[in-house]
Coordinates of C-alpha atoms in Angstrom, one line a residue:
X1 CA 3.4 47.7 16.2
X2 CA 1.7 47.1 12.8
X3 CA -1.4 45.3 11.9
X4 CA -0.8 42.4 9.5
X5 CA -1.4 44.0 6.0
X6 CA -5.2 43.2 5.2
X7 CA -5.4 40.4 7.7
X8 CA -8.5 40.1 9.8
X9 CA -10.3 37.6 11.7
X10 CA -12.3 37.1 8.4
X11 CA -9.1 35.6 6.7
X12 CA -9.2 32.7 9.1
X13 CA -12.7 31.5 8.1
X14 CA -11.5 31.6 4.5
X15 CA -8.4 29.7 5.8
X16 CA -10.7 27.1 7.4
X17 CA -12.4 26.5 4.1
X18 CA -9.3 26.3 2.3
X19 CA -8.1 23.9 4.6
X20 CA -11.1 21.6 4.9
X21 CA -10.7 20.9 1.3
X22 CA -6.9 20.3 1.5
X23 CA -7.5 17.7 3.7
X24 CA -10.4 16.0 2.3
X25 CA -9.8 11.9 2.7
X26 CA -10.9 11.2 -0.9
X27 CA -8.1 13.6 -2.4
X28 CA -5.2 11.6 -0.7
X29 CA -4.8 8.1 -2.0
X30 CA -2.0 6.2 -0.7
X31 CA -0.6 2.7 -0.6
X32 CA -2.3 0.6 1.7
X33 CA -0.3 -0.4 4.7
X34 CA -1.3 -3.9 5.5
X35 CA 0.6 -5.3 2.2
X36 CA 4.0 -4.7 4.0
X37 CA 3.8 -7.4 6.6
X38 CA 4.8 -10.9 6.2
X39 CA 1.6 -12.1 7.4
X40 CA -0.6 -9.9 5.4
X41 CA 1.5 -11.4 2.4
X42 CA 1.1 -14.6 3.4
X43 CA -2.9 -14.3 3.6
X44 CA -2.8 -12.3 0.5
X45 CA -0.7 -14.8 -1.4
X46 CA -3.0 -17.6 0.0
X47 CA -5.9 -15.5 -1.1
X48 CA -5.0 -14.9 -4.7
X49 CA -4.5 -18.8 -5.1
X50 CA -7.9 -19.3 -3.8
X51 CA -9.1 -16.6 -6.2
X52 CA -7.0 -17.7 -9.4
X53 CA -4.1 -15.5 -8.9
X54 CA -5.7 -12.5 -10.1
X55 CA -2.4 -10.4 -10.1
X56 CA -1.2 -10.4 -13.7
X57 CA 2.4 -9.6 -14.4
X58 CA 2.7 -8.0 -17.9
X59 CA 6.0 -7.7 -19.6
X60 CA 7.8 -4.7 -19.4
X61 CA 5.2 -3.3 -16.5
X62 CA 7.0 -0.8 -14.3
X63 CA 7.6 -2.6 -10.9
X64 CA 6.0 0.1 -8.9
X65 CA 2.6 -0.6 -11.1
X66 CA 3.0 -4.3 -10.2
X67 CA 3.5 -3.6 -6.9
X68 CA 0.5 -1.5 -6.3
X69 CA -1.8 -3.8 -7.8
X70 CA -0.4 -6.6 -5.4
X71 CA -0.9 -4.2 -2.4
X72 CA -4.6 -3.8 -3.5
X73 CA -4.9 -7.4 -4.4
X74 CA -3.8 -8.1 -0.6
X75 CA -6.1 -5.8 1.1
X76 CA -8.9 -7.0 -1.1
X77 CA -8.1 -10.7 0.2
X78 CA -7.9 -9.6 3.7
X79 CA -11.4 -8.0 3.5
X80 CA -12.9 -10.7 1.7
X81 CA -11.8 -13.3 4.5
X82 CA -12.8 -10.8 7.3
X83 CA -15.9 -10.9 9.6
X84 CA -17.7 -7.6 9.9
X85 CA -16.2 -6.2 12.8
X86 CA -12.4 -6.8 11.2
X87 CA -14.0 -5.4 7.9
X88 CA -15.0 -2.0 9.5
X89 CA -11.4 -1.7 11.0
X90 CA -9.6 -2.8 8.0
X91 CA -11.4 0.0 6.0
X92 CA -10.8 2.5 8.6
X93 CA -7.1 1.8 8.9
X94 CA -6.7 2.0 4.8
X95 CA -9.6 4.5 4.2
X96 CA -7.2 6.6 1.9
X97 CA -6.3 3.7 -0.2
X98 CA -10.0 3.5 -1.4
X99 CA -9.3 5.7 -4.6
X100 CA -10.6 5.3 -8.4
X101 CA -8.0 2.4 -8.7
X102 CA -9.0 0.3 -5.8
X103 CA -12.8 0.4 -7.0
X104 CA -11.5 -0.8 -10.6
X105 CA -9.4 -3.4 -9.1
X106 CA -12.1 -5.0 -7.3
X107 CA -14.7 -4.8 -10.6
X108 CA -11.7 -6.1 -12.4
X109 CA -11.4 -9.2 -10.2
X110 CA -15.2 -9.7 -10.3
X111 CA -14.9 -9.6 -14.0
X112 CA -12.6 -12.2 -14.1
X113 CA -13.8 -14.6 -11.5
X114 CA -14.2 -18.1 -12.3
X115 CA -17.6 -18.6 -10.6
X116 CA -20.8 -16.7 -9.8
X117 CA -20.2 -17.2 -6.2
X118 CA -17.0 -15.5 -6.4
X119 CA -18.1 -12.8 -8.5
X120 CA -21.2 -12.0 -6.1
X121 CA -18.7 -12.0 -3.3
X122 CA -16.5 -9.3 -4.6
X123 CA -19.5 -7.2 -5.5
X124 CA -20.8 -7.5 -2.2
X125 CA -17.6 -6.7 -0.8
X126 CA -17.2 -3.5 -2.8
X127 CA -21.0 -2.4 -1.8
X128 CA -20.1 -2.8 1.9
X129 CA -16.7 -0.9 1.3
X130 CA -18.4 2.0 -0.4
X131 CA -20.9 2.1 2.4
X132 CA -18.2 2.2 5.2
X133 CA -15.7 4.9 3.3
X134 CA -18.9 7.0 2.6
X135 CA -19.7 7.0 6.3
X136 CA -16.1 7.8 7.4
X137 CA -15.8 10.4 4.9
X138 CA -19.0 12.0 6.2
X139 CA -17.8 11.8 9.8
X140 CA -14.3 13.1 8.7
X141 CA -16.0 16.2 7.1
X142 CA -18.2 16.7 10.2
X143 CA -15.2 16.6 12.3
X144 CA -13.2 18.9 10.0
X145 CA -16.2 21.5 10.2
X146 CA -16.5 21.4 13.9
X147 CA -12.7 21.8 14.6
X148 CA -12.4 24.7 12.0
X149 CA -15.4 26.5 13.6
X150 CA -13.8 26.2 17.1
X151 CA -10.3 26.9 15.8
X152 CA -11.9 30.2 14.1
X153 CA -13.4 31.3 17.7
X154 CA -9.8 31.0 19.0
X155 CA -8.1 32.5 16.6
X156 CA -10.5 35.6 16.5
X157 CA -9.7 36.0 20.2
X158 CA -6.1 37.5 19.4
X159 CA -7.4 39.9 17.3
X160 CA -7.8 43.5 18.4
X161 CA -11.1 43.9 20.1
X162 CA -11.5 47.7 18.6
X163 CA -10.6 46.9 15.2
X164 CA -10.9 43.1 14.2
X165 CA -7.4 43.1 12.7
X166 CA -4.5 41.0 14.3
X167 CA -1.5 42.8 15.3
X168 CA 1.7 40.9 14.3
X169 CA 3.8 40.1 16.0
X170 CA 1.0 39.4 18.5
X171 CA 1.4 41.5 21.4
X172 CA 1.6 39.5 24.6
X173 CA -2.1 40.6 25.8
X174 CA -3.5 39.0 22.6
X175 CA -1.5 35.9 23.1
X176 CA -2.8 35.9 26.9
X177 CA -6.4 36.2 25.3
X178 CA -5.9 33.3 23.0
X179 CA -4.4 31.3 25.7
X180 CA -7.4 31.5 28.0
X181 CA -9.3 30.6 24.5
X182 CA -7.1 27.4 24.5
X183 CA -7.4 26.6 27.9
X184 CA -11.0 26.5 27.8
X185 CA -11.3 24.2 24.8
X186 CA -10.7 20.7 23.6
X187 CA -7.6 20.6 21.8
X188 CA -7.3 16.8 20.7
X189 CA -5.6 15.2 17.6
X190 CA -8.2 16.3 15.1
X191 CA -7.9 19.8 16.3
X192 CA -3.9 19.7 16.0
X193 CA -4.7 18.1 12.4
X194 CA -6.8 21.2 11.6
X195 CA -4.6 23.8 12.8
X196 CA -1.4 22.1 10.8
X197 CA -3.7 22.1 7.7
X198 CA -4.3 26.0 8.5
X199 CA -0.8 26.6 8.7
X200 CA -0.2 24.6 5.2
X201 CA -2.7 26.7 3.5
X202 CA -1.7 29.8 4.9
X203 CA 1.9 29.3 4.3
X204 CA 0.9 28.2 0.6
X205 CA -0.8 31.7 0.4
X206 CA 1.7 33.7 1.7
X207 CA -0.1 34.7 4.5
X208 CA 2.7 34.7 7.0
X209 CA 0.7 36.7 9.9
X210 CA -1.7 33.9 10.0
X211 CA 1.0 31.2 10.0
X212 CA 2.3 33.3 13.3
X213 CA -0.8 33.4 14.9
X214 CA -1.4 29.5 14.5
X215 CA 2.2 29.0 15.9
X216 CA 1.4 30.8 18.8
X217 CA -1.8 29.1 19.1
X218 CA 0.3 25.7 19.3
X219 CA 2.4 27.2 21.7
X220 CA -0.4 27.9 24.1
X221 CA -1.6 24.4 23.6
X222 CA 1.9 23.0 24.6
X223 CA 2.4 25.5 27.6
X224 CA -0.9 24.3 28.7
X225 CA 0.1 20.6 28.6
X226 CA 3.5 20.7 29.9
X227 CA 3.1 23.2 32.7
X228 CA 2.9 20.9 35.7
X229 CA 3.7 24.1 38.2
X230 CA 5.9 21.2 40.2
X231 CA 9.3 22.7 39.2
X232 CA 11.1 26.2 38.6
X233 CA 11.0 25.7 35.1
X234 CA 7.3 25.8 34.9
X235 CA 7.7 29.2 35.4
X236 CA 9.2 29.7 32.0
X237 CA 7.0 27.1 30.2
X238 CA 4.0 28.8 31.5
X239 CA 4.9 32.1 30.4
X240 CA 4.3 33.7 26.8
X241 CA 7.4 33.2 24.7
X242 CA 8.1 37.1 24.8
X243 CA 8.3 36.8 28.6
X244 CA 10.9 33.7 28.8
X245 CA 14.1 36.2 29.4
X246 CA 12.8 37.4 32.2
X247 CA 11.5 34.4 33.6
X248 CA 14.8 32.6 32.9
X249 CA 16.3 35.1 34.6
X250 CA 14.3 35.1 37.8
X251 CA 14.5 31.1 38.2
X252 CA 18.4 31.5 37.7
X253 CA 18.8 34.1 40.4
X254 CA 16.6 31.7 42.6
X255 CA 19.2 29.0 42.1
X256 CA 18.0 26.8 39.3
X257 CA 21.4 25.4 37.7
X258 CA 21.9 24.7 34.1
X259 CA 22.5 21.1 35.4
X260 CA 19.1 21.2 37.0
X261 CA 17.4 22.5 34.0
X262 CA 18.9 20.1 31.6
X263 CA 17.6 17.1 33.8
X264 CA 14.3 18.6 33.9
X265 CA 13.9 19.1 30.3
X266 CA 15.1 15.6 29.6
X267 CA 12.6 14.1 32.3
X268 CA 10.0 15.8 30.3
X269 CA 11.1 14.8 27.0
X270 CA 11.2 11.1 28.3
X271 CA 7.6 11.8 29.5
X272 CA 6.3 12.9 26.0
X273 CA 8.1 9.4 24.4
X274 CA 6.3 7.2 27.1
X275 CA 3.0 8.7 27.6
X276 CA 2.0 10.3 24.0
X277 CA 1.3 8.1 21.0
X278 CA 4.2 7.8 18.6
X279 CA 4.1 10.3 16.2
X280 CA 1.0 12.0 17.2
X281 CA 0.6 15.8 16.9
X282 CA 0.4 16.1 20.6
X283 CA 3.8 14.4 20.7
X284 CA 4.9 16.8 17.9
X285 CA 4.0 19.9 19.3
X286 CA 5.2 19.9 22.7
X287 CA 8.5 18.5 21.9
X288 CA 9.0 21.4 19.5
X289 CA 8.1 23.6 22.4
X290 CA 10.2 21.9 24.8
X291 CA 13.3 22.1 22.1
X292 CA 12.5 25.8 21.9
X293 CA 12.7 26.2 25.6
X294 CA 15.8 24.5 25.6
X295 CA 17.4 26.7 22.8
X296 CA 16.5 29.6 24.7
X297 CA 17.9 28.6 28.0
X298 CA 21.2 27.5 26.7
X299 CA 21.6 31.0 25.4
X300 CA 20.4 32.8 28.6
X301 CA 22.7 30.3 30.8
X302 CA 25.9 30.8 28.1
X303 CA 25.3 34.5 28.4
X304 CA 25.8 34.5 32.2
X305 CA 28.8 32.6 31.9
X306 CA 30.5 35.1 29.6

């Protein structure tokens, strides 16, 4: 088994630094979400009327640009009318919307304000939002740094202890070391987000070996979360993927039918839908793991029927 060419534990640290830059909040502006709901549109319209309807429709202006300005105005109106606690929540939910265009829009509305009171109110709002965004960005950067450091430690356990190099594909003993590290770590949404950021950067940099290692890490996490020890299928779920064929053979020989296998999988899938936040990384990783178990299991059962 050959070691991945030039791939060592040092590359994990480099990947972490690159991933941190890639998921910097201020680099990812998106349209604010609040403008899409009927209630927010009504509030935005009312706010625009109170403030002299600052949405200006230029002849020939692209529809997307007009919509973008309307979305920004809707969020600004909501924030202007919000109490302190609600303002913090609004900024947190729409933090990626605070790009250069948003700050320019607030300044533009302040300049066009009909009264000094409205002008001062908008500038005060901008100051509050800026402080909140800066605090959230700092917190995010600290979180990314902490998650990256922990991830580097976990990934390093898969390296050959003697050489510091990664043998790719990972040997079972390497995966087992990494699984022990995962079992002793807090793997939450922030950590999973960091793993996916590393995978994206590794893929962009053609570091296929690191992608393989990180995918194994996600499998270790999913196995930890899904292994209940309650049914024969847990014998498969709790094992490394290269051991699945022998584990399937064992539970099938002991009487675990394909029907029982299908029912067990369906029940676990339903549990993911009901018990985990929809669209979360945790739900995604565990669902993908069960899908892989399902695919491998169906292959084993089909082969036995031939």
